[in-house]
XYZ file of N, CA and C in Angstrom:
861
model
N -45.782 -5.062 26.195
C -46.109 -5.982 27.279
C -45.863 -5.608 28.768
N -45.277 -4.262 29.347
C -45.335 -3.503 30.360
C -46.835 -2.923 30.492
N -46.940 -2.647 29.307
C -48.212 -1.597 28.862
C -49.319 -2.599 29.291
N -49.611 -3.714 28.508
C -50.111 -4.176 29.499
C -50.562 -4.810 30.903
N -49.340 -5.472 31.273
C -49.333 -6.074 32.225
C -49.717 -4.751 33.490
N -49.651 -3.216 33.284
C -50.148 -2.403 33.988
C -51.421 -2.444 34.205
N -51.869 -2.781 32.823
C -53.365 -2.422 32.962
C -54.428 -3.542 33.129
N -53.669 -4.768 33.204
C -54.400 -5.999 34.606
C -53.929 -5.697 35.516
N -52.729 -5.680 35.846
C -52.799 -5.124 37.401
C -54.060 -3.596 38.313
N -54.145 -2.937 37.133
C -55.080 -1.810 37.907
C -56.415 -2.432 37.626
N -56.748 -3.254 36.731
C -57.923 -4.043 36.864
C -58.325 -4.946 38.089
N -57.334 -5.957 38.186
C -57.099 -6.894 39.036
C -57.180 -6.406 40.565
N -56.694 -5.460 40.226
C -56.322 -4.917 42.161
C -57.654 -3.689 42.339
N -58.068 -3.599 41.386
C -59.530 -3.469 41.240
C -59.615 -0.982 41.938
N -58.269 -0.888 41.474
C -58.056 0.632 41.845
C -58.600 1.066 40.608
N -59.519 2.643 41.489
C -60.248 3.054 40.231
C -59.316 4.589 40.200
N -59.530 4.153 38.409
C -58.567 5.210 38.122
C -59.709 5.307 37.146
N -59.839 7.001 36.196
C -60.612 7.433 35.050
C -59.262 7.285 34.138
N -60.125 6.904 33.056
C -59.772 6.969 31.212
C -59.088 7.907 31.254
N -58.849 8.741 31.400
C -57.686 9.787 31.595
C -56.469 9.780 31.993
N -56.299 9.091 33.287
C -55.229 8.615 33.986
C -54.961 7.785 33.439
N -55.350 6.882 32.787
C -55.053 5.612 32.174
C -53.987 6.119 30.930
N -54.427 6.768 30.402
C -53.792 7.265 29.238
C -52.903 8.186 29.237
N -52.764 8.625 30.228
C -51.252 9.086 30.760
C -50.601 8.093 31.239
N -50.782 7.466 31.850
C -49.496 7.024 32.158
C -48.924 6.171 31.516
N -49.566 5.528 30.384
C -49.466 5.192 29.299
C -48.523 5.161 27.632
N -48.870 6.677 28.667
C -47.983 7.638 27.721
C -46.721 8.149 27.816
N -46.102 7.910 29.464
C -45.308 8.198 30.015
C -44.494 6.975 30.118
N -45.622 5.709 29.991
C -44.235 4.476 29.936
C -43.658 4.554 28.003
N -44.850 4.804 26.893
C -44.207 4.910 25.612
C -42.790 5.627 25.123
N -41.856 5.204 25.018
C -40.629 5.360 24.588
C -40.660 6.766 23.455
N -40.368 7.812 23.516
C -39.993 8.868 23.048
C -39.165 9.138 22.134
N -40.067 8.640 20.285
C -38.237 8.494 20.147
C -38.418 9.538 19.013
N -37.237 10.125 18.441
C -37.097 11.091 16.846
C -36.488 9.844 15.404
N -37.108 9.754 13.749
C -36.846 9.700 13.764
C -35.529 10.314 12.411
N -34.494 10.286 12.108
C -33.906 11.312 11.687
C -34.225 10.558 10.089
N -33.968 11.500 9.547
C -34.466 11.670 8.084
C -32.771 11.339 7.208
N -32.715 10.046 6.388
C -32.363 9.488 5.793
C -32.402 9.949 4.132
N -31.242 9.229 3.357
C -30.983 9.567 2.354
C -32.399 10.046 1.234
N -31.382 11.412 1.716
C -32.174 12.539 0.971
C -31.879 12.291 -0.309
N -30.334 12.421 -0.341
C -29.864 12.991 -2.041
C -29.124 10.672 -1.828
N -29.114 10.417 -2.989
C -28.699 9.045 -3.254
C -27.350 9.050 -2.928
N -26.143 10.120 -3.245
C -24.856 10.015 -3.300
C -24.409 11.517 -2.543
N -23.147 11.482 -2.774
C -22.427 12.961 -1.581
C -22.289 14.021 -2.587
N -23.178 13.424 -3.630
C -22.874 15.186 -5.341
C -23.999 15.194 -5.510
N -25.201 16.240 -6.007
C -26.393 15.987 -6.307
C -25.445 16.007 -8.073
N -24.826 16.670 -8.428
C -25.306 16.298 -9.991
C -23.118 17.585 -10.163
N -22.908 18.330 -9.683
C -21.506 19.231 -9.338
C -21.445 19.323 -8.541
N -22.505 19.377 -7.755
C -21.577 20.332 -6.550
C -22.056 19.183 -5.210
N -22.409 19.820 -4.066
C -22.346 18.707 -2.770
C -23.504 19.141 -2.404
N -23.949 17.395 -2.068
C -25.069 17.309 -1.153
C -24.833 16.915 0.703
N -26.053 17.365 0.940
C -25.941 17.225 2.733
C -25.619 16.019 3.335
N -25.207 14.600 2.248
C -24.682 13.487 2.689
C -23.118 13.031 2.747
N -23.148 12.672 3.887
C -21.569 12.041 4.357
C -21.235 10.654 4.721
N -19.840 10.451 4.820
C -19.400 8.887 4.535
C -20.056 8.797 6.147
N -20.177 7.041 6.045
C -19.792 6.947 6.758
C -18.304 6.841 7.884
N -19.046 6.690 9.195
C -17.351 7.095 9.620
C -16.519 5.685 9.553
N -15.260 5.553 8.802
C -14.309 5.113 8.712
C -14.332 4.511 7.196
N -15.747 4.934 6.684
C -15.790 4.483 5.258
C -14.986 5.293 4.150
N -14.234 4.528 3.599
C -13.944 5.221 2.377
C -14.502 5.446 1.243
N -14.663 6.689 0.600
C -15.452 6.419 -0.443
C -14.195 7.072 -1.890
N -14.208 6.538 -3.204
C -13.735 7.048 -4.020
C -14.492 7.214 -4.672
N -14.066 8.298 -5.926
C -14.962 8.965 -6.522
C -13.572 9.345 -8.065
N -14.214 8.810 -9.658
C -13.776 9.434 -10.505
C -14.526 10.008 -11.160
N -14.655 11.243 -12.200
C -15.181 12.178 -13.096
C -14.432 12.404 -13.529
N -15.607 12.494 -15.142
C -14.934 12.914 -16.434
C -15.640 13.943 -17.120
N -15.626 15.170 -17.186
C -16.437 16.383 -18.539
C -16.130 15.487 -19.654
N -16.464 15.442 -20.771
C -16.160 16.084 -22.195
C -16.734 17.058 -22.736
N -16.006 17.531 -24.085
C -16.058 18.568 -24.369
C -17.382 18.848 -25.361
N -17.910 19.852 -25.893
C -19.294 20.261 -25.660
C -20.282 19.809 -26.860
N -20.938 18.432 -26.971
C -21.705 18.249 -28.205
C -21.299 19.547 -29.353
N -21.442 20.448 -29.675
C -21.643 21.081 -30.057
C -20.605 21.396 -31.599
N -19.276 20.467 -30.989
C -17.979 21.018 -31.349
C -17.906 19.507 -32.772
N -19.400 19.506 -33.074
C -19.107 18.413 -33.930
C -18.523 17.078 -34.013
N -18.594 16.650 -35.622
C -17.858 15.425 -35.556
C -17.018 15.484 -35.799
N -15.935 16.232 -35.573
C -14.516 16.335 -35.804
C -13.696 15.728 -34.277
N -14.605 16.442 -33.327
C -14.454 15.726 -31.849
C -15.280 15.161 -31.547
N -15.959 14.524 -32.745
C -16.344 13.258 -31.823
C -17.705 14.371 -30.726
N -18.040 15.094 -31.228
C -19.130 15.581 -30.843
C -18.559 15.903 -29.049
N -17.672 15.750 -29.129
C -16.555 16.373 -27.636
C -16.285 14.990 -27.103
N -16.315 13.652 -27.172
C -15.208 12.736 -26.873
C -14.241 12.855 -26.938
N -13.367 13.395 -28.039
C -11.988 13.677 -28.143
C -11.408 14.465 -27.044
N -12.635 14.935 -26.112
C -11.663 16.090 -25.393
C -12.618 15.504 -24.030
N -11.226 15.898 -22.506
C -11.910 14.973 -21.113
C -10.973 15.861 -20.739
N -11.852 16.057 -19.883
C -11.421 16.187 -18.283
C -11.808 15.202 -17.084
N -10.374 15.198 -16.399
C -10.951 14.165 -14.985
C -10.737 14.906 -13.911
N -11.386 14.249 -13.266
C -10.885 14.630 -11.427
C -10.756 13.140 -10.982
N -10.424 13.260 -9.960
C -10.861 11.751 -8.729
C -10.070 12.440 -7.165
N -10.985 11.465 -6.760
C -11.437 12.228 -4.837
C -11.062 10.743 -4.392
N -10.115 11.200 -3.142
C -10.490 10.122 -1.927
C -11.786 11.202 -0.596
N -12.769 10.319 -0.663
C -13.476 10.904 1.015
C -13.268 9.957 1.879
N -13.028 10.144 3.161
C -13.582 9.219 3.963
C -13.975 10.128 6.157
N -14.911 8.871 5.881
C -16.019 9.411 6.901
C -14.834 9.219 7.910
N -14.561 10.416 8.816
C -13.632 11.201 10.040
C -15.130 10.677 11.234
N -15.717 10.519 11.241
C -17.056 10.619 11.988
C -18.185 10.225 11.200
N -19.272 10.048 11.916
C -20.673 10.240 10.979
C -21.591 11.478 10.429
N -20.386 12.131 11.453
C -21.340 14.063 10.712
C -19.977 14.472 9.950
N -18.990 13.802 9.875
C -17.437 14.995 9.470
C -17.073 13.879 7.811
N -16.983 14.279 7.246
C -16.324 13.708 6.271
C -15.512 14.288 5.579
N -13.542 13.967 5.222
C -12.786 14.511 5.077
C -12.850 14.942 3.220
N -12.067 15.626 2.811
C -11.440 15.069 1.325
C -10.405 15.065 0.715
N -9.784 15.063 0.142
C -8.670 14.973 -1.227
C -9.089 14.629 -2.728
N -8.621 15.710 -3.299
C -8.490 15.818 -4.748
C -8.078 16.055 -5.551
N -7.652 16.151 -7.269
C -7.562 16.193 -8.504
C -7.735 16.497 -9.172
N -7.980 17.456 -9.968
C -8.715 17.957 -10.719
C -7.519 18.286 -12.446
N -7.841 17.701 -13.140
C -6.576 17.934 -14.393
C -6.682 19.245 -15.433
N -8.074 20.145 -14.950
C -7.931 21.643 -15.433
C -7.455 22.477 -14.490
N -5.926 22.919 -14.701
C -5.269 23.811 -14.164
C -4.380 22.642 -13.079
N -4.566 21.252 -12.837
C -3.731 20.837 -12.374
C -4.157 21.257 -10.669
N -5.482 21.076 -10.900
C -5.802 21.908 -9.817
C -6.261 20.263 -8.516
N -5.377 21.002 -7.193
C -5.963 20.089 -6.027
C -7.050 20.572 -4.856
N -7.468 19.922 -4.003
C -8.790 20.122 -3.119
C -8.746 19.540 -2.315
N -8.998 20.498 -1.113
C -9.278 19.519 -0.340
C -10.243 19.948 0.579
N -11.710 19.371 1.105
C -12.251 20.264 1.535
C -12.913 19.370 3.135
N -13.909 19.884 4.076
C -14.303 19.057 4.672
C -15.997 19.621 5.450
N -16.885 18.644 5.060
C -18.603 19.042 5.360
C -18.562 18.488 6.518
N -19.470 19.097 7.174
C -19.974 18.701 8.700
C -21.585 18.766 8.873
N -21.972 17.997 9.220
C -23.568 17.295 9.203
C -23.965 18.301 10.829
N -24.140 20.022 10.360
C -24.676 20.723 11.880
C -25.909 20.409 12.578
N -27.063 20.170 11.655
C -28.519 19.585 12.009
C -28.935 18.503 10.768
N -30.039 17.559 11.973
C -30.404 16.744 11.329
C -32.688 16.926 10.449
N -32.500 16.652 9.940
C -34.281 16.602 9.746
C -34.683 15.136 9.921
N -35.918 15.924 10.920
C -36.225 14.773 11.751
C -38.156 14.676 12.221
N -38.622 13.880 11.766
C -39.504 13.472 12.215
C -40.070 12.700 13.580
N -41.660 13.150 14.371
C -41.269 12.562 15.194
C -41.674 13.753 16.917
N -41.407 12.940 17.714
C -41.365 14.317 19.069
C -40.725 15.852 19.000
N -39.632 15.612 18.497
C -38.880 16.761 18.283
C -38.757 16.664 16.961
N -39.759 16.989 16.067
C -39.170 17.291 14.975
C -38.040 18.036 14.578
N -37.297 18.305 13.359
C -37.312 19.479 12.726
C -37.430 19.527 11.138
N -37.331 20.732 10.468
C -38.165 19.928 8.456
C -36.997 20.325 7.946
N -35.760 20.074 8.073
C -34.644 19.955 7.490
C -33.403 20.448 7.748
N -32.224 19.548 7.303
C -31.052 19.152 7.833
C -29.818 20.363 7.275
N -28.849 20.743 7.785
C -27.997 21.489 7.676
C -26.717 21.303 7.861
N -25.928 21.337 6.229
C -24.222 20.680 6.509
C -23.421 21.908 6.285
N -22.421 22.098 6.999
C -21.420 23.132 6.695
C -20.448 22.267 5.646
N -19.959 23.074 4.891
C -18.881 22.821 3.916
C -17.648 23.817 3.679
N -16.889 23.293 3.507
C -15.222 24.385 3.202
C -14.657 23.726 2.053
N -13.516 24.557 1.581
C -12.640 23.553 0.805
C -11.738 24.859 0.492
N -10.033 24.386 -0.009
C -9.401 25.274 -0.466
C -8.861 24.109 -1.700
N -8.627 24.938 -2.516
C -7.962 24.858 -3.790
C -6.837 25.281 -4.604
N -5.305 24.500 -4.664
C -5.059 25.167 -5.185
C -4.326 25.153 -6.622
N -4.101 26.110 -7.664
C -4.078 26.472 -9.163
C -2.481 26.001 -9.081
N -1.572 24.649 -9.713
C -0.351 24.301 -9.851
C -0.143 24.254 -11.714
N -0.765 25.085 -12.031
C -0.239 24.674 -13.659
C 0.962 26.082 -13.796
N 1.621 25.443 -14.260
C 2.926 26.492 -14.633
C 2.500 27.349 -15.579
N 3.317 28.783 -14.835
C 2.572 29.939 -16.560
C 3.505 29.688 -17.072
N 3.373 30.147 -18.321
C 4.116 29.972 -19.994
C 5.216 31.011 -19.521
N 6.545 30.688 -19.987
C 7.253 31.926 -19.652
C 7.188 32.921 -21.229
N 7.969 33.888 -20.285
C 7.381 35.529 -20.796
C 6.129 35.523 -21.196
N 4.973 35.023 -20.238
C 3.817 35.922 -20.506
C 3.565 35.986 -19.193
N 4.060 34.944 -18.273
C 3.344 36.624 -16.657
C 4.247 35.557 -15.929
N 4.243 36.117 -14.826
C 5.285 36.348 -14.036
C 4.655 34.973 -13.347
N 5.766 33.491 -13.047
C 4.702 32.795 -11.730
C 4.450 33.120 -10.896
N 3.861 32.720 -10.021
C 2.390 32.713 -9.516
C 3.248 31.950 -7.802
N 3.214 33.069 -6.889
C 3.233 32.399 -5.715
C 2.075 31.446 -5.171
N 2.203 30.699 -4.195
C 1.109 29.230 -3.467
C 0.226 30.269 -3.114
N 0.352 31.721 -2.189
C -0.939 32.338 -1.827
C -1.851 32.432 -3.019
N -1.367 33.437 -4.318
C -2.296 33.605 -5.436
C -2.005 32.225 -5.702
N -1.699 31.158 -5.697
C -2.810 30.344 -6.488
C -3.801 29.867 -5.771
N -3.930 30.158 -4.245
C -5.184 29.483 -3.678
C -6.568 30.172 -3.742
N -7.573 28.903 -4.108
C -8.803 29.645 -3.705
C -9.641 28.716 -2.525
N -10.441 29.665 -1.951
C -11.195 29.601 -0.828
C -13.490 29.048 -1.175
N -14.156 28.049 -1.120
C -15.311 28.095 -1.077
C -15.757 27.559 0.176
N -16.761 28.285 0.686
C -17.707 28.685 2.012
C -18.482 27.689 1.063
N -19.631 27.348 2.125
C -20.910 26.965 1.654
C -21.719 26.132 3.325
N -23.315 27.180 2.583
C -24.040 26.304 3.734
C -24.852 25.273 3.058
N -25.852 24.303 3.040
C -26.148 23.288 2.459
C -27.026 22.831 3.416
N -28.380 23.393 3.156
C -29.729 23.508 3.436
C -30.907 22.168 3.087
N -31.372 21.574 3.099
C -31.795 20.550 2.588
C -33.348 19.654 3.026
N -34.459 19.516 2.653
C -35.167 18.590 3.319
C -35.861 17.837 1.955
N -35.911 16.632 2.505
C -36.608 15.424 2.103
C -38.192 15.677 2.325
N -38.717 15.893 1.208
C -40.454 16.537 0.838
C -41.203 15.252 1.471
N -40.721 13.869 0.465
C -41.141 12.759 0.635
C -40.046 11.179 0.513
N -40.423 10.221 -0.151
C -39.321 9.309 -0.503
C -39.509 9.603 -2.185
N -39.992 10.449 -3.075
C -39.577 10.947 -3.755
C -38.964 11.664 -4.241
N -39.005 12.936 -3.476
C -39.013 14.165 -3.712
C -37.758 15.155 -2.809
N -36.235 15.216 -3.413
C -35.897 16.224 -2.260
C -35.419 17.750 -2.734
N -35.508 18.398 -1.800
C -34.590 19.819 -2.074
C -33.868 20.341 -1.695
N -32.354 20.856 -2.483
C -31.316 21.784 -2.187
C -31.361 22.757 -1.513
N -31.116 24.159 -1.108
C -30.376 25.341 -1.331
C -29.094 25.534 -0.939
N -28.105 26.163 -0.727
C -27.090 25.999 -0.973
C -26.325 27.403 -1.336
N -26.995 28.117 -0.312
C -25.364 29.241 -0.224
C -24.115 29.304 -0.510
N -23.416 30.221 -0.876
C -21.992 30.206 -1.147
C -21.243 31.116 -1.332
N -19.836 31.231 -0.997
C -19.254 32.295 -0.949
C -17.749 31.405 -1.927
N -17.184 32.218 -2.194
C -15.812 31.762 -2.958
C -14.958 33.163 -3.124
N -14.109 32.512 -2.473
C -12.943 33.660 -2.785
C -11.473 33.124 -3.438
N -10.799 34.089 -4.797
C -9.765 33.400 -4.713
C -9.136 34.960 -4.745
N -7.350 34.841 -4.446
C -6.295 35.559 -3.702
C -6.124 36.599 -4.966
N -6.218 36.133 -6.295
C -5.682 36.606 -7.239
C -7.100 37.010 -9.043
N -6.827 37.786 -8.806
C -7.436 38.126 -9.853
C -7.496 38.137 -11.214
N -7.473 37.791 -12.690
C -6.830 38.290 -13.427
C -6.932 39.508 -14.003
N -7.604 39.794 -13.457
C -7.587 42.101 -13.984
C -8.532 42.534 -12.937
N -8.270 43.890 -12.288
C -8.483 44.399 -10.875
C -10.479 44.752 -11.514
N -10.366 44.621 -12.643
C -11.596 45.011 -12.203
C -12.765 43.166 -11.807
N -12.294 42.628 -12.423
C -12.544 41.270 -11.583
C -13.150 40.885 -9.535
N -14.348 40.937 -9.225
C -14.102 40.443 -7.656
C -13.761 39.483 -7.208
N -12.327 39.670 -5.877
C -12.325 38.738 -5.231
C -12.670 37.641 -4.524
N -14.482 38.042 -4.309
C -15.333 37.483 -3.548
C -16.771 37.429 -4.793
N -17.331 35.942 -5.120
C -18.635 36.224 -5.688
C -19.461 34.749 -4.689
N -20.298 35.847 -4.736
C -21.751 35.010 -4.657
C -22.668 34.164 -4.836
N -23.190 33.530 -4.141
C -23.863 32.202 -5.277
C -24.473 32.281 -4.207
N -26.439 30.896 -5.076
C -26.967 30.536 -4.340
C -27.053 29.069 -4.921
N -26.319 28.016 -4.805
C -27.489 26.587 -5.338
C -28.699 26.254 -5.395
N -29.271 25.998 -5.779
C -30.817 25.297 -5.745
C -30.818 23.796 -6.753
N -30.831 23.285 -6.175
C -30.624 21.616 -6.643
C -31.518 20.299 -6.326
N -32.340 19.345 -6.920
C -33.615 18.705 -6.076
C -33.028 17.415 -6.805
N -34.064 15.795 -6.536
C -33.088 15.150 -6.925
C -35.243 14.456 -6.524
N -35.730 13.582 -8.190
C -37.037 12.551 -7.845
C -36.542 11.982 -8.103
N -37.143 10.828 -7.275
C -36.725 9.767 -7.194
C -37.607 9.094 -8.146
N -37.084 8.207 -9.179
C -37.701 7.186 -10.370
C -38.359 5.780 -10.150
N -37.404 5.377 -9.632
C -37.436 3.722 -8.700
C -36.646 3.913 -7.423
N -36.449 2.526 -7.038
C -35.724 1.706 -6.137
C -34.347 2.514 -6.252
N -33.920 2.053 -7.642
C -32.260 2.645 -7.921
C -32.014 3.640 -9.215
N -32.675 4.363 -9.113
C -32.736 5.718 -10.382
C -33.306 7.102 -9.519
N -33.195 8.273 -10.137
C -33.132 9.543 -9.467
C -32.857 9.982 -10.446
N -34.018 10.763 -10.340
C -32.976 12.459 -12.186
C -33.213 13.431 -11.068
N -31.495 14.127 -11.082
C -31.619 15.725 -10.984
C -31.348 16.550 -11.533
N -31.740 17.795 -10.375
C -31.084 18.995 -11.001
C -30.659 19.724 -10.046
N -29.218 20.894 -10.928
C -28.583 21.653 -10.328
C -28.878 23.489 -10.970
N -29.030 24.077 -9.899
C -28.164 25.104 -10.821
C -27.819 26.450 -9.582
N -26.681 26.742 -10.383
C -25.936 27.597 -8.961
C -25.486 29.302 -9.643
N -27.056 29.792 -9.657
C -27.304 31.595 -10.161
C -26.249 32.178 -8.814
N -25.889 33.464 -10.059
C -24.506 34.295 -9.041
C -25.095 35.496 -9.362
N -24.696 36.069 -8.004
C -24.997 37.072 -7.392
C -24.316 38.899 -7.654
N -22.683 38.187 -8.388
C -21.623 38.692 -8.915
C -20.981 38.053 -9.691
N -20.329 38.776 -10.344
C -19.479 38.177 -11.694
C -18.308 38.547 -11.770
N -17.199 37.827 -12.294
C -16.279 38.032 -12.746
C -16.545 38.869 -14.049
N -15.459 39.827 -14.388
C -15.446 40.729 -15.515
C -15.029 40.338 -16.645
N -13.691 39.408 -16.727
C -12.711 39.639 -17.315
C -12.876 37.780 -18.154
N -14.423 37.165 -18.358
C -14.509 36.617 -18.429
C -16.018 36.756 -19.174
N -17.124 36.364 -19.859
C -18.389 35.909 -20.149
C -18.685 34.470 -20.163
N -19.231 34.751 -18.447
C -19.639 34.037 -17.969
C -20.911 34.056 -17.539
N -21.869 32.389 -17.194
C -22.559 31.947 -17.435
C -22.754 31.137 -15.252
N -24.118 31.250 -15.914
C -24.633 30.523 -14.489
C -24.562 28.842 -14.605
N -23.761 28.393 -13.654
C -23.567 26.970 -14.292
C -24.891 25.886 -13.791
N -25.833 24.592 -14.683
C -26.884 24.097 -15.008
C -25.861 22.587 -15.026
N -26.556 21.806 -14.888
C -26.670 21.179 -15.401
C -27.823 19.891 -14.666
N -27.700 18.698 -15.480
C -28.836 18.303 -15.009
C -28.099 16.536 -15.038
N -28.893 14.881 -13.894
C -27.604 14.271 -13.855
C -28.932 13.438 -13.747
N -28.134 11.921 -13.346
C -29.178 10.312 -13.611
C -28.476 9.456 -12.684
N -29.193 9.033 -11.528
C -27.954 8.918 -10.455
C -28.348 7.263 -11.259
N -27.468 5.991 -10.722
C -28.239 5.276 -10.975
C -27.123 4.108 -9.804
N -27.901 3.311 -8.697
C -27.047 3.070 -7.650
C -27.165 1.147 -7.955
N -26.036 0.950 -7.882
C -25.715 -0.569 -8.128
C -24.632 -1.306 -7.075
N -24.784 -1.670 -6.367
C -24.314 -2.169 -4.962
C -23.801 -1.355 -4.505
N -22.321 -1.157 -4.250
C -21.763 -0.540 -3.822
C -20.996 0.671 -4.701
N -21.698 0.738 -5.678
C -21.068 1.956 -6.879
C -22.938 2.982 -6.288
N -22.180 4.303 -6.890
C -23.620 5.001 -7.689
C -22.276 5.613 -8.551
N -23.588 5.814 -10.135
C -23.292 6.164 -10.736
C -24.222 7.418 -11.329
N -23.272 8.350 -11.802
C -24.256 9.558 -12.499
C -23.688 9.309 -13.897
N -24.716 10.325 -14.862
C -24.532 9.703 -16.010
C -25.074 11.590 -16.201
N -24.072 12.722 -16.655
C -24.361 14.186 -16.767
C -24.132 14.600 -17.638
N -25.266 15.921 -17.927
C -25.051 16.971 -18.448
C -25.005 18.504 -18.372
N -23.784 19.079 -18.494
C -24.011 20.459 -18.119
C -23.258 21.399 -18.859
N -23.254 22.889 -18.514
C -22.757 23.813 -19.076
C -21.063 23.844 -19.358
N -20.832 23.438 -17.980
C -19.496 23.082 -17.597
C -18.708 21.707 -17.860
N -17.165 22.404 -17.816
C -16.289 21.149 -17.667
C -15.870 21.247 -16.456
N -16.071 22.039 -16.103
C -14.624 22.120 -14.219
C -16.025 21.857 -14.023
N -15.227 20.802 -12.312
C -15.547 20.372 -11.066
C -15.108 20.535 -9.652
N -13.839 21.435 -9.536
C -13.928 22.133 -8.388
C -15.163 23.459 -8.610
N -15.917 23.669 -6.990
C -16.422 24.806 -7.031
C -16.229 25.843 -7.267
N -14.639 26.522 -7.622
C -15.118 27.823 -7.742
C -14.579 27.856 -9.068
N -14.659 26.694 -9.379
C -14.821 26.577 -11.648
C -15.489 26.688 -11.915
N -16.511 25.052 -11.541
C -17.682 25.289 -12.079
C -19.120 26.768 -12.186
N -18.744 26.985 -10.596
C -19.987 28.004 -9.714
C -19.417 29.881 -10.678
N -17.844 29.611 -10.885
C -17.547 31.092 -11.698
C -17.471 31.463 -12.621
N -16.285 29.950 -13.375
C -15.990 30.664 -14.349
C -16.731 29.645 -15.353
N -17.396 28.895 -15.218
C -18.123 28.443 -17.067
C -18.813 29.747 -17.612
N -18.622 29.481 -18.943
C -19.120 30.367 -19.930
C -20.080 29.565 -20.963
N -19.683 27.900 -20.941
C -20.367 27.684 -22.021
C -21.887 27.833 -21.189
N -23.294 28.140 -22.936
C -24.711 28.732 -22.825
C -25.040 26.770 -22.980
N -26.341 26.691 -21.712
C -26.518 25.423 -22.173
C -27.442 25.564 -23.196
N -28.533 25.996 -23.486
C -29.434 25.832 -24.141
C -28.782 26.808 -25.623
N -27.650 26.755 -25.887
C -26.919 26.960 -27.273
C -26.368 25.808 -27.663
N -26.529 25.028 -26.822
C -25.715 23.745 -27.672
C -24.054 23.418 -26.987
N -23.747 24.075 -25.572
C -22.664 24.042 -25.084
C -22.926 22.869 -24.015
N -22.954 22.020 -24.213
C -23.680 20.649 -23.396
C -22.122 19.816 -23.233
N -21.669 19.462 -21.712
C -20.968 18.623 -21.601
C -21.292 17.866 -21.470
N -21.137 16.383 -22.193
C -21.303 14.766 -21.582
C -20.206 14.366 -20.525
N -20.861 13.917 -19.341
C -20.246 13.509 -18.318
C -20.741 12.331 -17.215
N -19.648 12.020 -15.669
C -20.060 10.672 -15.171
C -19.673 11.462 -14.375
N -20.962 10.686 -12.977
C -19.573 10.407 -11.455
C -19.386 9.131 -11.515
N -17.815 8.072 -11.437
C -18.701 7.167 -10.632
C -17.184 7.293 -9.981
N -18.688 6.300 -8.015
C -18.234 6.396 -6.630
C -18.016 4.503 -5.931
N -17.165 4.385 -5.296
C -17.080 3.275 -4.594
C -16.618 3.173 -3.534
N -17.455 2.667 -2.467
C -17.403 3.363 -1.368
C -16.711 1.634 -0.267
N -15.774 1.348 0.284
C -14.584 0.813 1.270
C -15.419 0.880 2.706
């Protein structure tokens, strides 16, 4: 409205002005806005690993996750359904850009605390930026008691594991998103002297939106160095996200039963294409 009034005023007063000058004036009056790209992923997880998505300020998300045994265990274990690992977590938005979480996993009775911070956002517009960057850090503690006579009790320091990640994502269009996740995992105590204390990996994840409420996700974590005490393989997982109101339900097929970063990234032993496929699900509810 302001621009229309300015144009009529110039014509009415008979001011001599060139078309280019008029366009410059109108351009100066036009607000310059940046459009932040949102909903790169449907939830805070791609499959096992974190996505760049955070909880909004004062939002609390409860996630309960199950991973069953391998499908190739056969009918005796009902194709893995008799065997179940569980993990539950509470994740809270301290700000729109900072999420804090606390979880507990049944495997090795592991507790984990983490922080995830949105450092840069993908933007369209005047000051466009091609991708989003978030930082993730976690500390996990294995609290499972040792078996008497087999090994000495672990100290608290020896039970700790640390993970640091840079989450780099781009929403290509309304249907396709990608993420790269350079990862560093440190363990204070190793099973053998040959095992490295520090392991590096590069997570690769993608999301393909099938319709308004359903998307297909995939995730792969190749390692640059591996544990020597285990015959480990790179973590590979596929998932289907189904959004139903305040819930996001994920159906998962993966070669790992573990759900904590240090575990599924560095301790996976299953051969996905050899039948070591674990059915699982994540169910989240946001308050």
